[in-house]
PDB file of C-alpha atoms in Angstrom:
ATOM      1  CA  UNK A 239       7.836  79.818 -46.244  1.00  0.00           C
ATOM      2  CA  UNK A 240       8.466  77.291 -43.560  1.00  0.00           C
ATOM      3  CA  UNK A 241      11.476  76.431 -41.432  1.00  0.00           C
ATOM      4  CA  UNK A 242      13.001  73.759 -39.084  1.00  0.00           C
ATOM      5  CA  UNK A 243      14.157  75.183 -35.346  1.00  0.00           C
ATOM      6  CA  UNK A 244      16.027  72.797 -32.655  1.00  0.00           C
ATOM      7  CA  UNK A 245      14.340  72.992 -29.637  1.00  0.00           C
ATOM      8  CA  UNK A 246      15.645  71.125 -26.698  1.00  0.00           C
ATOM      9  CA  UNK A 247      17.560  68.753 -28.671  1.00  0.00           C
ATOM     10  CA  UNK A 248      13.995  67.804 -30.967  1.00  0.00           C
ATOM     11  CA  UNK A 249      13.569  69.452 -34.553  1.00  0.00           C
ATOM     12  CA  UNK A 250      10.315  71.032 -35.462  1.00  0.00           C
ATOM     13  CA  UNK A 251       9.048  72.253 -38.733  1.00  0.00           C
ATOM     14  CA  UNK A 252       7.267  75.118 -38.336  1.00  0.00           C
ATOM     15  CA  UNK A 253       4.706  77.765 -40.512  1.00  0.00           C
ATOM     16  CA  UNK A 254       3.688  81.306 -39.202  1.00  0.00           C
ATOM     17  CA  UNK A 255       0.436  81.045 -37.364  1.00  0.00           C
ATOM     18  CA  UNK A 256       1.206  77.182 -37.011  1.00  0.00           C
ATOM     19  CA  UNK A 257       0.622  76.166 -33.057  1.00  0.00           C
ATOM     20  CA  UNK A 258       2.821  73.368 -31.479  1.00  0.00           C
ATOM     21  CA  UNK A 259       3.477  71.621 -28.647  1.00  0.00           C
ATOM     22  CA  UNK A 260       7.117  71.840 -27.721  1.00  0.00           C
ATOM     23  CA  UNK A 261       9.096  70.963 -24.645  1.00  0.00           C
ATOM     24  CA  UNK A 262       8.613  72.781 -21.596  1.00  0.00           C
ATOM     25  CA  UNK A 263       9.801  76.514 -21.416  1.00  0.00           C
ATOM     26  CA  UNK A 264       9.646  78.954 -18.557  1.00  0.00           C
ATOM     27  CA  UNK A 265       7.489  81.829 -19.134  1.00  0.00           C
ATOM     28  CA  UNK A 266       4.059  82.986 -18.607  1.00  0.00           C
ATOM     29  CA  UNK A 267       1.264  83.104 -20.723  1.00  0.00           C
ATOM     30  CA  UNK A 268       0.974  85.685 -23.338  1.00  0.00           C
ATOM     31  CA  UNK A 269       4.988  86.091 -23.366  1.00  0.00           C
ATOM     32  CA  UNK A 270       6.849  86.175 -26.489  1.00  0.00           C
ATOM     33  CA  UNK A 271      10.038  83.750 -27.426  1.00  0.00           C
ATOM     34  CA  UNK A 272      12.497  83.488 -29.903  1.00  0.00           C
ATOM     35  CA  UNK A 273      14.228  80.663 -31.445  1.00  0.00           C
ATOM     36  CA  UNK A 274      17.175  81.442 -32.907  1.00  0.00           C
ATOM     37  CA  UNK A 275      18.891  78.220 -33.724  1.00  0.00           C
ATOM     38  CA  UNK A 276      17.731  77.407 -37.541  1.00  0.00           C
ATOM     39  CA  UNK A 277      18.360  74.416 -38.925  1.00  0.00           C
ATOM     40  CA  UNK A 278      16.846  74.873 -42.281  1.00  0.00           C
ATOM     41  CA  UNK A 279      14.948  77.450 -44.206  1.00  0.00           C
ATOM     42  CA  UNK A 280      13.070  77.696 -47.736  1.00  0.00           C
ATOM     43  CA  UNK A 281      11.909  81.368 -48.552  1.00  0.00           C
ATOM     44  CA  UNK A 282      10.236  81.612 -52.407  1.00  0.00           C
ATOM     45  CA  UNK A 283      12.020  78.584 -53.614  1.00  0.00           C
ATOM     46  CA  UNK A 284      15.545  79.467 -52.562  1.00  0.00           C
ATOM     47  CA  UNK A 285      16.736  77.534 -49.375  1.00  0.00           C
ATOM     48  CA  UNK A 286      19.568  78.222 -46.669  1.00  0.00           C
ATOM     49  CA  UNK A 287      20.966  75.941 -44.344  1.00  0.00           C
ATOM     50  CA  UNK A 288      22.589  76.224 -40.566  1.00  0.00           C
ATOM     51  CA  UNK A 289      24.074  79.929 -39.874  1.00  0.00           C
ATOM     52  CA  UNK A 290      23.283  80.867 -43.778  1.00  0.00           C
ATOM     53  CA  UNK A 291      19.918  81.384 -43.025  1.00  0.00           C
ATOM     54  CA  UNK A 292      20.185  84.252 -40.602  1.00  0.00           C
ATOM     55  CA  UNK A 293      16.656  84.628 -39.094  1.00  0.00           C
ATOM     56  CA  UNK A 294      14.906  84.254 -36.115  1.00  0.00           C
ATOM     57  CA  UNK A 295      11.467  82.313 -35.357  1.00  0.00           C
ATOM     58  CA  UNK A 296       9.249  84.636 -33.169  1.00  0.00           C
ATOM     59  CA  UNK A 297       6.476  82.894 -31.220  1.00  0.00           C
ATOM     60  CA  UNK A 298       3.962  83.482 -28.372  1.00  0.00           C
ATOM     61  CA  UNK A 299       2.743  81.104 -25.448  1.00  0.00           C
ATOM     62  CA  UNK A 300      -0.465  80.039 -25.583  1.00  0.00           C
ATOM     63  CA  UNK A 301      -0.257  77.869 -22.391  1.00  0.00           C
ATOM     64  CA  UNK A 302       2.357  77.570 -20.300  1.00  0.00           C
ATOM     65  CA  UNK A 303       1.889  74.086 -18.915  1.00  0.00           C
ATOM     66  CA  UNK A 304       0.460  71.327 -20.686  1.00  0.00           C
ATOM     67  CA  UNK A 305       0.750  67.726 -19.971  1.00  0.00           C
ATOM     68  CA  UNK A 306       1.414  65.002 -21.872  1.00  0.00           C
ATOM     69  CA  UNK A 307      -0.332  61.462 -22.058  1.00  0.00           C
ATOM     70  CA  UNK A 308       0.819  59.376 -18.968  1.00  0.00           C
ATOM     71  CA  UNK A 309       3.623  56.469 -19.724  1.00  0.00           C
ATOM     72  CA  UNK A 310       3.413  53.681 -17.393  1.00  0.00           C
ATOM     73  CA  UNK A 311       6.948  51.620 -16.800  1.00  0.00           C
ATOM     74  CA  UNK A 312       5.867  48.148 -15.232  1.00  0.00           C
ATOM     75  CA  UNK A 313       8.505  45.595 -14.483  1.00  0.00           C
ATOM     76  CA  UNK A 314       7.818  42.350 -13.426  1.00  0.00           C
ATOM     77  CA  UNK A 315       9.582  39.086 -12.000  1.00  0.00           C
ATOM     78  CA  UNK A 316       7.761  35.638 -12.428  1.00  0.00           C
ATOM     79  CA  UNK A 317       7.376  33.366  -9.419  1.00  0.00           C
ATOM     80  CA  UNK A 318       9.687  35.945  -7.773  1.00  0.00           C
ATOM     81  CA  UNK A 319       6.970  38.291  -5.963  1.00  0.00           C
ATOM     82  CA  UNK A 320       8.986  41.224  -7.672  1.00  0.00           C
ATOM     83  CA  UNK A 321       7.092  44.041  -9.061  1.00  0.00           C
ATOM     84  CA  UNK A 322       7.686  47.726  -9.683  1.00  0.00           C
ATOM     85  CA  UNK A 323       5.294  50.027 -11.294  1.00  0.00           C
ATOM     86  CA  UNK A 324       6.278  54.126 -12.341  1.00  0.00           C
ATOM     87  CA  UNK A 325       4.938  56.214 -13.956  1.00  0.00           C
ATOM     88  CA  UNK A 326       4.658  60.120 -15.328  1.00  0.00           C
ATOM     89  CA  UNK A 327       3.529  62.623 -17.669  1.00  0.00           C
ATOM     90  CA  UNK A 328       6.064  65.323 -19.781  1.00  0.00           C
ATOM     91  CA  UNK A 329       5.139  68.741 -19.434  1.00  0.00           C
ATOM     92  CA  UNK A 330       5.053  70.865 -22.657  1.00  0.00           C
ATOM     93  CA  UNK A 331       4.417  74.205 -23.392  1.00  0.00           C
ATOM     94  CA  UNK A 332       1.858  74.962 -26.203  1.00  0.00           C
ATOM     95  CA  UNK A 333       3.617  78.123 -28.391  1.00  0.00           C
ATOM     96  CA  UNK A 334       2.030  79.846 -31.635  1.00  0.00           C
ATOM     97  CA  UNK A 335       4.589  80.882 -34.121  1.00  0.00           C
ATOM     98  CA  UNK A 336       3.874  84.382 -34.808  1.00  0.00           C
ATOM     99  CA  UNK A 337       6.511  85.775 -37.276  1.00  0.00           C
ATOM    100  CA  UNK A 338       9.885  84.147 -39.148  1.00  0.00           C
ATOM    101  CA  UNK A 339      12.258  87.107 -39.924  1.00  0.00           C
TER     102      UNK A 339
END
């Protein structure tokens, strides 16, 4: 059985017991969350799409705070003596997905 939650506007496909990486959620470690916007679910062979599906994706933080590799926005004007250099790194939270019911 797998299923596929929106999560801050990004889809993931997810498994019980599966761990993911998914944009950054407030909450402690240890906490449990629930995702209750289902985009798709198979069950035994039978699927259910949207609102038809009618479960909800429990999961549990594993870390709170992870970050993400660092992106590095450069911009540069030739023979100019213009350049501009920024940086960052997402946050994420790392969540194991305990039960779908």
């Amino acid at each position: 059985m797998f299923a596929i939650i929106k999560v801050a506007g990004q889809q993931f496909k997810v498994q019980q017991g599966q761990t993911l990486f998914i944009p950054h959620l407030s909450g402690k470690n240890g906490d449990k969350v629930e995702f209750s916007d289902i985009m798709f679910l198979e069950r035994d062979g039978k699927i259910s799409i949207g609102s038809d599906a009618g479960v909800k994706v429990k999961a549990e933080i594993v870390n709170d705070t992870v970050k993400g590799d660092k992106v590095i926005a450069f911009k540069m004007k030739r023979r100019k003596g213009f350049r501009k250099k920024h940086g960052h790194r997402t946050q994420y939270t790392h969540i194991r997905i305990t039960d779908i019911v």
